[in-house]
Amino acid sequence: MTKTAWVFPGQGSQAIGMGADLVDMPEAIAKFQQAEQILGWSIPEICQSEDDKVSRTLYTQPCLYVIESILADALITKGQSPAVVAGHSLGEYVALYAARTFDFESGLRLVQRRAELMDSASEGTMAALIGFNREELDTKLAETPNVVLANDNNAGQVVISGTPEAVDAVLGSVKAKRGVKLNVSGAFHSPLMANAAAEFQSVLETIDFQTAQVPVLSNVDPTPATDSATLKDRLVRQMTGSVRWREISLNLPQAGVERVIEVGPGKVLTGLIKRTCPDIALENVSTLADVERLVG
């Protein structure tokens, strides 16, 4: 039997209209209603809004969590199961839900508070670099205070995070095919999120974590783990720590994974994994039709 990993994308994969095919699915309707009671607003309405409300952090993260959770449950209902799971930033919450580390409501309440804190963050900025010399970048980051490697996506694509001055200094001195500032409200996955992380930890401590049913590769520690205390500790560190996606990708074949299914909108993660692990089979599940095709 092919050993399969499920991976869940985070912020940046959202799109207007995502989840439109789920609105008539009984199991999805129940989750949308439950989410509206918790959030005070409608996931389908935000996702279908033509003014791109879904791209505001406050809405993006809960929308992705709910839609990806529904798709994961649809796969499980059809008899599918992963050997290991991982998620990129926000996606790690869905990975933990899919591994049954916590229930749907607990995960959504965590994501809601995380989104509120990150949406209100006003200190710092982020920038993506594509096509660069890794050694040059690492040296410049080490020499420049107040900027860190936030997302290590693959060998040729990273995101840096820090104060505007420090991010500009790195962008101006490291040769890259492309360097672009991101439209975000703060310096996510950096020490500048320490206050938000401390506030978030008080919410996280109220949530009961269970032993994961399958191993989870975490952003801050890409080694497989199922222990509830370990997974919670890793989540505590995620808001200020780097997303080590390149290492997660490299650890998949080491764990015997032969196939990766990206569960959620877009194809961001399979695109990143393809560059790092070209021999792994890649599939995407972003709609109910994709679920049916996969299990067909």
PDB file of C-alpha atoms in Angstrom:
ATOM      1  CA  MET A   1       0.000   0.000   0.000  1.00  0.00           C
ATOM      2  CA  THR A   2       1.336   3.422  -0.983  1.00  0.00           C
ATOM      3  CA  LYS A   3       2.411   5.433   2.053  1.00  0.00           C
ATOM      4  CA  THR A   4       0.679   8.798   1.762  1.00  0.00           C
ATOM      5  CA  ALA A   5       1.086  12.147   3.512  1.00  0.00           C
ATOM      6  CA  TRP A   6      -1.620  14.790   3.688  1.00  0.00           C
ATOM      7  CA  VAL A   7      -0.443  18.403   3.696  1.00  0.00           C
ATOM      8  CA  PHE A   8      -2.549  21.489   4.341  1.00  0.00           C
ATOM      9  CA  PRO A   9      -1.824  24.950   2.894  1.00  0.00           C
ATOM     10  CA  GLY A  10      -1.905  28.194   4.851  1.00  0.00           C
ATOM     11  CA  GLN A  11      -2.479  31.859   4.179  1.00  0.00           C
ATOM     12  CA  GLY A  12      -1.837  32.822   0.569  1.00  0.00           C
ATOM     13  CA  SER A  13      -3.672  29.831  -0.898  1.00  0.00           C
ATOM     14  CA  GLN A  14      -7.122  31.350  -0.379  1.00  0.00           C
ATOM     15  CA  ALA A  15      -9.237  32.387  -3.384  1.00  0.00           C
ATOM     16  CA  ILE A  16     -12.596  34.039  -3.919  1.00  0.00           C
ATOM     17  CA  GLY A  17     -15.160  31.285  -4.465  1.00  0.00           C
ATOM     18  CA  MET A  18     -13.307  28.544  -2.598  1.00  0.00           C
ATOM     19  CA  GLY A  19     -15.594  26.005  -0.973  1.00  0.00           C
ATOM     20  CA  ALA A  20     -18.548  26.911  -3.204  1.00  0.00           C
ATOM     21  CA  ASP A  21     -19.175  23.242  -4.003  1.00  0.00           C
ATOM     22  CA  LEU A  22     -19.444  22.366  -0.302  1.00  0.00           C
ATOM     23  CA  VAL A  23     -22.463  24.512   0.595  1.00  0.00           C
ATOM     24  CA  ASP A  24     -25.038  21.787  -0.178  1.00  0.00           C
ATOM     25  CA  MET A  25     -23.136  18.939   1.488  1.00  0.00           C
ATOM     26  CA  PRO A  26     -24.935  17.955   4.752  1.00  0.00           C
ATOM     27  CA  GLU A  27     -21.721  17.454   6.745  1.00  0.00           C
ATOM     28  CA  ALA A  28     -20.357  20.764   5.484  1.00  0.00           C
ATOM     29  CA  ILE A  29     -23.581  22.631   6.257  1.00  0.00           C
ATOM     30  CA  ALA A  30     -23.322  21.475   9.864  1.00  0.00           C
ATOM     31  CA  LYS A  31     -19.740  22.704  10.134  1.00  0.00           C
ATOM     32  CA  PHE A  32     -20.543  26.035   8.455  1.00  0.00           C
ATOM     33  CA  GLN A  33     -23.376  26.563  10.938  1.00  0.00           C
ATOM     34  CA  GLN A  34     -21.161  25.615  13.874  1.00  0.00           C
ATOM     35  CA  ALA A  35     -18.459  27.980  12.605  1.00  0.00           C
ATOM     36  CA  GLU A  36     -20.942  30.854  12.251  1.00  0.00           C
ATOM     37  CA  GLN A  37     -22.034  30.409  15.860  1.00  0.00           C
ATOM     38  CA  ILE A  38     -18.400  30.629  16.999  1.00  0.00           C
ATOM     39  CA  LEU A  39     -17.184  33.353  14.630  1.00  0.00           C
ATOM     40  CA  GLY A  40     -20.295  35.496  14.309  1.00  0.00           C
ATOM     41  CA  TRP A  41     -20.027  35.544  10.518  1.00  0.00           C
ATOM     42  CA  SER A  42     -20.603  33.158   7.602  1.00  0.00           C
ATOM     43  CA  ILE A  43     -17.701  31.283   6.002  1.00  0.00           C
ATOM     44  CA  PRO A  44     -19.522  30.797   2.640  1.00  0.00           C
ATOM     45  CA  GLU A  45     -20.526  34.489   2.498  1.00  0.00           C
ATOM     46  CA  ILE A  46     -16.968  35.678   3.096  1.00  0.00           C
ATOM     47  CA  CYS A  47     -15.539  33.188   0.580  1.00  0.00           C
ATOM     48  CA  GLN A  48     -18.013  34.263  -2.119  1.00  0.00           C
ATOM     49  CA  SER A  49     -17.636  38.012  -1.468  1.00  0.00           C
ATOM     50  CA  GLU A  50     -16.361  39.705  -4.623  1.00  0.00           C
ATOM     51  CA  ASP A  51     -14.471  42.393  -2.664  1.00  0.00           C
ATOM     52  CA  ASP A  52     -11.935  39.752  -1.565  1.00  0.00           C
ATOM     53  CA  LYS A  53     -12.754  39.839   2.145  1.00  0.00           C
ATOM     54  CA  VAL A  54     -11.360  36.317   2.271  1.00  0.00           C
ATOM     55  CA  SER A  55      -7.847  37.724   1.889  1.00  0.00           C
ATOM     56  CA  ARG A  56      -7.978  39.678   5.154  1.00  0.00           C
ATOM     57  CA  THR A  57      -6.119  37.701   7.812  1.00  0.00           C
ATOM     58  CA  LEU A  58      -9.063  37.948  10.222  1.00  0.00           C
ATOM     59  CA  TYR A  59     -11.187  35.978   7.735  1.00  0.00           C
ATOM     60  CA  THR A  60      -8.568  34.031   5.771  1.00  0.00           C
ATOM     61  CA  GLN A  61      -7.412  31.755   8.558  1.00  0.00           C
ATOM     62  CA  PRO A  62     -10.825  30.573   9.827  1.00  0.00           C
ATOM     63  CA  CYS A  63     -12.057  30.121   6.233  1.00  0.00           C
ATOM     64  CA  LEU A  64      -9.082  27.948   5.315  1.00  0.00           C
ATOM     65  CA  TYR A  65      -9.334  25.949   8.536  1.00  0.00           C
ATOM     66  CA  VAL A  66     -13.029  25.174   8.037  1.00  0.00           C
ATOM     67  CA  ILE A  67     -12.846  24.341   4.326  1.00  0.00           C
ATOM     68  CA  GLU A  68      -9.718  22.191   4.652  1.00  0.00           C
ATOM     69  CA  SER A  69     -11.228  20.380   7.658  1.00  0.00           C
ATOM     70  CA  ILE A  70     -14.379  19.583   5.670  1.00  0.00           C
ATOM     71  CA  LEU A  71     -12.295  18.196   2.787  1.00  0.00           C
ATOM     72  CA  ALA A  72     -10.170  16.116   5.182  1.00  0.00           C
ATOM     73  CA  ASP A  73     -13.281  14.688   6.812  1.00  0.00           C
ATOM     74  CA  ALA A  74     -14.740  13.905   3.385  1.00  0.00           C
ATOM     75  CA  LEU A  75     -11.626  11.877   2.558  1.00  0.00           C
ATOM     76  CA  ILE A  76     -11.775  10.062   5.900  1.00  0.00           C
ATOM     77  CA  THR A  77     -15.478   9.283   5.390  1.00  0.00           C
ATOM     78  CA  LYS A  78     -14.539   7.702   2.044  1.00  0.00           C
ATOM     79  CA  GLY A  79     -12.102   5.385   3.798  1.00  0.00           C
ATOM     80  CA  GLN A  80      -8.913   7.346   3.120  1.00  0.00           C
ATOM     81  CA  SER A  81      -6.300   7.930   5.796  1.00  0.00           C
ATOM     82  CA  PRO A  82      -2.824   9.485   5.854  1.00  0.00           C
ATOM     83  CA  ALA A  83       0.319   7.893   7.232  1.00  0.00           C
ATOM     84  CA  VAL A  84       1.608  11.309   8.294  1.00  0.00           C
ATOM     85  CA  VAL A  85       0.334  14.914   8.174  1.00  0.00           C
ATOM     86  CA  ALA A  86       1.814  18.399   8.008  1.00  0.00           C
ATOM     87  CA  GLY A  87       0.561  21.910   7.394  1.00  0.00           C
ATOM     88  CA  HIS A  88       2.150  25.187   6.361  1.00  0.00           C
ATOM     89  CA  SER A  89       1.707  27.812   9.110  1.00  0.00           C
ATOM     90  CA  LEU A  90      -2.102  28.031   9.540  1.00  0.00           C
ATOM     91  CA  GLY A  91      -2.321  24.645   7.799  1.00  0.00           C
ATOM     92  CA  GLU A  92      -0.675  22.992  10.805  1.00  0.00           C
ATOM     93  CA  TYR A  93      -3.929  23.496  12.721  1.00  0.00           C
ATOM     94  CA  VAL A  94      -5.809  21.483  10.106  1.00  0.00           C
ATOM     95  CA  ALA A  95      -3.093  18.818  10.200  1.00  0.00           C
ATOM     96  CA  LEU A  96      -3.554  18.543  13.959  1.00  0.00           C
ATOM     97  CA  TYR A  97      -7.333  18.333  13.508  1.00  0.00           C
ATOM     98  CA  ALA A  98      -6.981  15.646  10.813  1.00  0.00           C
ATOM     99  CA  ALA A  99      -4.750  13.698  13.229  1.00  0.00           C
ATOM    100  CA  ARG A 100      -7.525  14.111  15.827  1.00  0.00           C
ATOM    101  CA  THR A 101      -5.258  15.966  18.241  1.00  0.00           C
ATOM    102  CA  PHE A 102      -8.232  18.226  19.025  1.00  0.00           C
ATOM    103  CA  ASP A 103     -11.832  18.505  17.864  1.00  0.00           C
ATOM    104  CA  PHE A 104     -13.177  20.830  15.169  1.00  0.00           C
ATOM    105  CA  GLU A 105     -14.521  23.455  17.572  1.00  0.00           C
ATOM    106  CA  SER A 106     -11.340  23.623  19.647  1.00  0.00           C
ATOM    107  CA  GLY A 107      -9.238  24.075  16.537  1.00  0.00           C
ATOM    108  CA  LEU A 108     -11.514  26.788  15.183  1.00  0.00           C
ATOM    109  CA  ARG A 109     -11.422  28.729  18.464  1.00  0.00           C
ATOM    110  CA  LEU A 110      -7.622  28.603  18.370  1.00  0.00           C
ATOM    111  CA  VAL A 111      -7.552  29.737  14.749  1.00  0.00           C
ATOM    112  CA  GLN A 112     -10.052  32.524  15.463  1.00  0.00           C
ATOM    113  CA  ARG A 113      -7.858  33.978  18.211  1.00  0.00           C
ATOM    114  CA  ARG A 114      -4.692  33.491  16.165  1.00  0.00           C
ATOM    115  CA  ALA A 115      -6.278  35.357  13.249  1.00  0.00           C
ATOM    116  CA  GLU A 116      -7.397  38.220  15.501  1.00  0.00           C
ATOM    117  CA  LEU A 117      -3.927  38.614  16.990  1.00  0.00           C
ATOM    118  CA  MET A 118      -2.150  38.428  13.641  1.00  0.00           C
ATOM    119  CA  ASP A 119      -4.659  40.743  11.955  1.00  0.00           C
ATOM    120  CA  SER A 120      -4.046  43.394  14.620  1.00  0.00           C
ATOM    121  CA  ALA A 121      -0.260  43.065  14.506  1.00  0.00           C
ATOM    122  CA  SER A 122       1.229  46.308  13.236  1.00  0.00           C
ATOM    123  CA  GLU A 123       4.933  45.933  13.828  1.00  0.00           C
ATOM    124  CA  GLY A 124       7.194  44.771  11.025  1.00  0.00           C
ATOM    125  CA  THR A 125       6.827  43.368   7.538  1.00  0.00           C
ATOM    126  CA  MET A 126       7.693  40.354   5.382  1.00  0.00           C
ATOM    127  CA  ALA A 127       9.236  39.801   1.948  1.00  0.00           C
ATOM    128  CA  ALA A 128       9.595  36.827  -0.390  1.00  0.00           C
ATOM    129  CA  LEU A 129      12.835  36.021  -2.202  1.00  0.00           C
ATOM    130  CA  ILE A 130      13.048  33.711  -5.197  1.00  0.00           C
ATOM    131  CA  GLY A 131      16.230  32.558  -6.916  1.00  0.00           C
ATOM    132  CA  PHE A 132      19.130  33.555  -4.667  1.00  0.00           C
ATOM    133  CA  ASN A 133      22.420  32.324  -3.242  1.00  0.00           C
ATOM    134  CA  ARG A 134      21.564  30.581   0.023  1.00  0.00           C
ATOM    135  CA  GLU A 135      24.947  31.140   1.626  1.00  0.00           C
ATOM    136  CA  GLU A 136      24.814  34.845   0.800  1.00  0.00           C
ATOM    137  CA  LEU A 137      21.317  35.132   2.281  1.00  0.00           C
ATOM    138  CA  ASP A 138      22.216  33.244   5.468  1.00  0.00           C
ATOM    139  CA  THR A 139      25.284  35.461   5.961  1.00  0.00           C
ATOM    140  CA  LYS A 140      23.297  38.665   5.472  1.00  0.00           C
ATOM    141  CA  LEU A 141      20.558  37.524   7.864  1.00  0.00           C
ATOM    142  CA  ALA A 142      23.179  36.687  10.487  1.00  0.00           C
ATOM    143  CA  GLU A 143      24.716  40.145  10.079  1.00  0.00           C
ATOM    144  CA  THR A 144      21.431  42.068  10.182  1.00  0.00           C
ATOM    145  CA  PRO A 145      19.567  42.528  13.481  1.00  0.00           C
ATOM    146  CA  ASN A 146      15.759  42.386  13.633  1.00  0.00           C
ATOM    147  CA  VAL A 147      15.192  40.156  10.586  1.00  0.00           C
ATOM    148  CA  VAL A 148      14.889  36.371  10.382  1.00  0.00           C
ATOM    149  CA  LEU A 149      14.115  33.580   7.951  1.00  0.00           C
ATOM    150  CA  ALA A 150      10.358  33.157   8.453  1.00  0.00           C
ATOM    151  CA  ASN A 151       9.435  30.580   5.794  1.00  0.00           C
ATOM    152  CA  ASP A 152      12.080  28.208   4.448  1.00  0.00           C
ATOM    153  CA  ASN A 153       9.873  26.883   1.642  1.00  0.00           C
ATOM    154  CA  ASN A 154      12.421  25.221  -0.639  1.00  0.00           C
ATOM    155  CA  ALA A 155      15.960  25.764  -1.886  1.00  0.00           C
ATOM    156  CA  GLY A 156      14.916  28.630  -4.151  1.00  0.00           C
ATOM    157  CA  GLN A 157      12.054  30.285  -2.280  1.00  0.00           C
ATOM    158  CA  VAL A 158      11.990  31.818   1.188  1.00  0.00           C
ATOM    159  CA  VAL A 159      10.237  34.548   3.145  1.00  0.00           C
ATOM    160  CA  ILE A 160      12.040  36.885   5.537  1.00  0.00           C
ATOM    161  CA  SER A 161      10.378  38.742   8.398  1.00  0.00           C
ATOM    162  CA  GLY A 162      11.355  41.649  10.626  1.00  0.00           C
ATOM    163  CA  THR A 163      11.370  45.408  10.966  1.00  0.00           C
ATOM    164  CA  PRO A 164      10.836  47.328   7.690  1.00  0.00           C
ATOM    165  CA  GLU A 165      14.367  48.733   7.864  1.00  0.00           C
ATOM    166  CA  ALA A 166      15.975  45.338   8.375  1.00  0.00           C
ATOM    167  CA  VAL A 167      13.894  43.649   5.660  1.00  0.00           C
ATOM    168  CA  ASP A 168      14.812  46.451   3.230  1.00  0.00           C
ATOM    169  CA  ALA A 169      18.494  46.051   4.115  1.00  0.00           C
ATOM    170  CA  VAL A 170      18.429  42.363   3.213  1.00  0.00           C
ATOM    171  CA  LEU A 171      16.405  42.930   0.032  1.00  0.00           C
ATOM    172  CA  GLY A 172      18.843  45.621  -1.053  1.00  0.00           C
ATOM    173  CA  SER A 173      21.979  43.566  -0.546  1.00  0.00           C
ATOM    174  CA  VAL A 174      21.099  39.995  -1.565  1.00  0.00           C
ATOM    175  CA  LYS A 175      20.959  39.257  -5.279  1.00  0.00           C
ATOM    176  CA  ALA A 176      17.748  37.445  -6.186  1.00  0.00           C
ATOM    177  CA  LYS A 177      15.696  36.805  -9.305  1.00  0.00           C
ATOM    178  CA  ARG A 178      12.777  38.321  -7.445  1.00  0.00           C
ATOM    179  CA  GLY A 179      12.297  40.033  -4.113  1.00  0.00           C
ATOM    180  CA  VAL A 180       8.899  41.402  -3.175  1.00  0.00           C
ATOM    181  CA  LYS A 181       7.299  42.782  -0.032  1.00  0.00           C
ATOM    182  CA  LEU A 182       4.230  40.870   1.118  1.00  0.00           C
ATOM    183  CA  ASN A 183       0.889  42.510   1.859  1.00  0.00           C
ATOM    184  CA  VAL A 184       0.735  41.496   5.521  1.00  0.00           C
ATOM    185  CA  SER A 185       0.029  43.405   8.706  1.00  0.00           C
ATOM    186  CA  GLY A 186       3.060  42.288  10.695  1.00  0.00           C
ATOM    187  CA  ALA A 187       6.303  40.328  10.912  1.00  0.00           C
ATOM    188  CA  PHE A 188       4.786  36.875  11.247  1.00  0.00           C
ATOM    189  CA  HIS A 189       6.995  33.946  12.321  1.00  0.00           C
ATOM    190  CA  SER A 190       9.540  36.248  13.917  1.00  0.00           C
ATOM    191  CA  PRO A 191      10.448  37.408  17.444  1.00  0.00           C
ATOM    192  CA  LEU A 192       8.408  40.560  16.776  1.00  0.00           C
ATOM    193  CA  MET A 193       5.297  38.390  17.321  1.00  0.00           C
ATOM    194  CA  ALA A 194       6.364  37.595  20.919  1.00  0.00           C
ATOM    195  CA  ASN A 195       3.602  39.647  22.575  1.00  0.00           C
ATOM    196  CA  ALA A 196       0.914  38.121  20.370  1.00  0.00           C
ATOM    197  CA  ALA A 197       2.367  34.663  20.978  1.00  0.00           C
ATOM    198  CA  ALA A 198       2.270  35.159  24.737  1.00  0.00           C
ATOM    199  CA  GLU A 199      -1.374  36.216  24.572  1.00  0.00           C
ATOM    200  CA  PHE A 200      -2.179  33.291  22.294  1.00  0.00           C
ATOM    201  CA  GLN A 201      -0.511  30.821  24.644  1.00  0.00           C
ATOM    202  CA  SER A 202      -3.051  31.631  27.343  1.00  0.00           C
ATOM    203  CA  VAL A 203      -5.806  30.516  24.947  1.00  0.00           C
ATOM    204  CA  LEU A 204      -3.868  27.462  23.822  1.00  0.00           C
ATOM    205  CA  GLU A 205      -3.457  26.298  27.421  1.00  0.00           C
ATOM    206  CA  THR A 206      -7.242  25.996  27.745  1.00  0.00           C
ATOM    207  CA  ILE A 207      -7.446  23.472  24.880  1.00  0.00           C
ATOM    208  CA  ASP A 208      -7.113  19.764  25.618  1.00  0.00           C
ATOM    209  CA  PHE A 209      -4.760  17.999  23.210  1.00  0.00           C
ATOM    210  CA  GLN A 210      -4.979  14.246  22.582  1.00  0.00           C
ATOM    211  CA  THR A 211      -2.320  11.862  21.307  1.00  0.00           C
ATOM    212  CA  ALA A 212      -2.299  12.231  17.523  1.00  0.00           C
ATOM    213  CA  GLN A 213      -3.644   9.248  15.589  1.00  0.00           C
ATOM    214  CA  VAL A 214      -0.912   9.714  12.965  1.00  0.00           C
ATOM    215  CA  PRO A 215       2.481  11.444  13.218  1.00  0.00           C
ATOM    216  CA  VAL A 216       2.563  15.214  12.675  1.00  0.00           C
ATOM    217  CA  LEU A 217       5.537  17.060  11.186  1.00  0.00           C
ATOM    218  CA  SER A 218       5.486  20.509  12.818  1.00  0.00           C
ATOM    219  CA  ASN A 219       6.666  23.815  11.372  1.00  0.00           C
ATOM    220  CA  VAL A 220       9.191  24.518  14.138  1.00  0.00           C
ATOM    221  CA  ASP A 221      10.320  20.884  14.422  1.00  0.00           C
ATOM    222  CA  PRO A 222       9.860  18.817  11.241  1.00  0.00           C
ATOM    223  CA  THR A 223      10.328  15.448  12.942  1.00  0.00           C
ATOM    224  CA  PRO A 224       7.290  13.152  13.331  1.00  0.00           C
ATOM    225  CA  ALA A 225       5.526  13.267  16.693  1.00  0.00           C
ATOM    226  CA  THR A 226       2.242  12.053  18.190  1.00  0.00           C
ATOM    227  CA  ASP A 227       2.687  13.050  21.839  1.00  0.00           C
ATOM    228  CA  SER A 228       0.072  15.644  22.821  1.00  0.00           C
ATOM    229  CA  ALA A 229       2.376  17.722  25.037  1.00  0.00           C
ATOM    230  CA  THR A 230       5.054  17.817  22.343  1.00  0.00           C
ATOM    231  CA  LEU A 231       2.607  18.909  19.649  1.00  0.00           C
ATOM    232  CA  LYS A 232       1.141  21.622  21.862  1.00  0.00           C
ATOM    233  CA  ASP A 233       4.613  22.945  22.731  1.00  0.00           C
ATOM    234  CA  ARG A 234       5.499  23.090  19.043  1.00  0.00           C
ATOM    235  CA  LEU A 235       2.321  25.042  18.332  1.00  0.00           C
ATOM    236  CA  VAL A 236       3.187  27.515  21.104  1.00  0.00           C
ATOM    237  CA  ARG A 237       6.487  28.220  19.357  1.00  0.00           C
ATOM    238  CA  GLN A 238       5.011  28.427  15.862  1.00  0.00           C
ATOM    239  CA  MET A 239       3.960  32.083  15.895  1.00  0.00           C
ATOM    240  CA  THR A 240       7.499  33.330  16.539  1.00  0.00           C
ATOM    241  CA  GLY A 241       9.377  30.405  14.938  1.00  0.00           C
ATOM    242  CA  SER A 242      10.304  29.701  11.333  1.00  0.00           C
ATOM    243  CA  VAL A 243       8.182  27.545   9.038  1.00  0.00           C
ATOM    244  CA  ARG A 244      10.712  24.850   8.122  1.00  0.00           C
ATOM    245  CA  TRP A 245       8.831  23.550   5.097  1.00  0.00           C
ATOM    246  CA  ARG A 246      11.937  22.572   3.106  1.00  0.00           C
ATOM    247  CA  GLU A 247      12.953  20.248   5.948  1.00  0.00           C
ATOM    248  CA  ILE A 248       9.420  18.859   6.242  1.00  0.00           C
ATOM    249  CA  SER A 249       9.570  18.049   2.523  1.00  0.00           C
ATOM    250  CA  LEU A 250      12.963  16.352   2.889  1.00  0.00           C
ATOM    251  CA  ASN A 251      11.682  14.269   5.815  1.00  0.00           C
ATOM    252  CA  LEU A 252       8.751  12.849   3.824  1.00  0.00           C
ATOM    253  CA  PRO A 253      10.784  10.356   1.739  1.00  0.00           C
ATOM    254  CA  GLN A 254      12.856   9.527   4.824  1.00  0.00           C
ATOM    255  CA  ALA A 255       9.575   8.503   6.490  1.00  0.00           C
ATOM    256  CA  GLY A 256       8.799   6.237   3.520  1.00  0.00           C
ATOM    257  CA  VAL A 257       6.197   8.574   2.003  1.00  0.00           C
ATOM    258  CA  GLU A 258       5.659   7.893  -1.711  1.00  0.00           C
ATOM    259  CA  ARG A 259       2.631  10.130  -2.332  1.00  0.00           C
ATOM    260  CA  VAL A 260       1.548  13.551  -1.046  1.00  0.00           C
ATOM    261  CA  ILE A 261      -2.013  14.867  -1.209  1.00  0.00           C
ATOM    262  CA  GLU A 262      -2.456  18.607  -0.720  1.00  0.00           C
ATOM    263  CA  VAL A 263      -5.848  19.101   0.904  1.00  0.00           C
ATOM    264  CA  GLY A 264      -7.132  22.629   0.359  1.00  0.00           C
ATOM    265  CA  PRO A 265      -7.336  25.375  -2.250  1.00  0.00           C
ATOM    266  CA  GLY A 266      -4.529  25.892  -4.734  1.00  0.00           C
ATOM    267  CA  LYS A 267      -1.365  23.951  -5.416  1.00  0.00           C
ATOM    268  CA  VAL A 268       1.184  25.916  -3.412  1.00  0.00           C
ATOM    269  CA  LEU A 269       2.551  23.076  -1.289  1.00  0.00           C
ATOM    270  CA  THR A 270       2.729  20.441  -4.016  1.00  0.00           C
ATOM    271  CA  GLY A 271       4.614  23.021  -6.083  1.00  0.00           C
ATOM    272  CA  LEU A 272       7.121  23.529  -3.283  1.00  0.00           C
ATOM    273  CA  ILE A 273       7.499  19.801  -2.600  1.00  0.00           C
ATOM    274  CA  LYS A 274       7.997  19.018  -6.302  1.00  0.00           C
ATOM    275  CA  ARG A 275      11.207  21.023  -6.343  1.00  0.00           C
ATOM    276  CA  THR A 276      12.552  19.436  -3.157  1.00  0.00           C
ATOM    277  CA  CYS A 277      11.366  15.834  -3.688  1.00  0.00           C
ATOM    278  CA  PRO A 278      10.855  15.260  -7.427  1.00  0.00           C
ATOM    279  CA  ASP A 279      10.258  11.509  -7.021  1.00  0.00           C
ATOM    280  CA  ILE A 280       7.188  11.828  -4.774  1.00  0.00           C
ATOM    281  CA  ALA A 281       3.779  11.495  -6.484  1.00  0.00           C
ATOM    282  CA  LEU A 282       1.683  14.632  -5.941  1.00  0.00           C
ATOM    283  CA  GLU A 283      -2.091  15.109  -5.932  1.00  0.00           C
ATOM    284  CA  ASN A 284      -4.453  17.930  -5.021  1.00  0.00           C
ATOM    285  CA  VAL A 285      -7.858  17.866  -3.349  1.00  0.00           C
ATOM    286  CA  SER A 286      -9.553  21.262  -3.351  1.00  0.00           C
ATOM    287  CA  THR A 287     -13.145  20.268  -4.196  1.00  0.00           C
ATOM    288  CA  LEU A 288     -15.614  17.442  -3.565  1.00  0.00           C
ATOM    289  CA  ALA A 289     -15.081  16.376  -7.164  1.00  0.00           C
ATOM    290  CA  ASP A 290     -11.406  15.900  -6.337  1.00  0.00           C
ATOM    291  CA  VAL A 291     -12.371  13.729  -3.366  1.00  0.00           C
ATOM    292  CA  GLU A 292     -14.577  11.542  -5.593  1.00  0.00           C
ATOM    293  CA  ARG A 293     -11.863  11.303  -8.254  1.00  0.00           C
ATOM    294  CA  LEU A 294      -9.282  10.287  -5.662  1.00  0.00           C
ATOM    295  CA  VAL A 295     -11.356   7.517  -4.131  1.00  0.00           C
ATOM    296  CA  GLY A 296     -13.081   6.587  -7.433  1.00  0.00           C
TER     297      GLY A 296
END
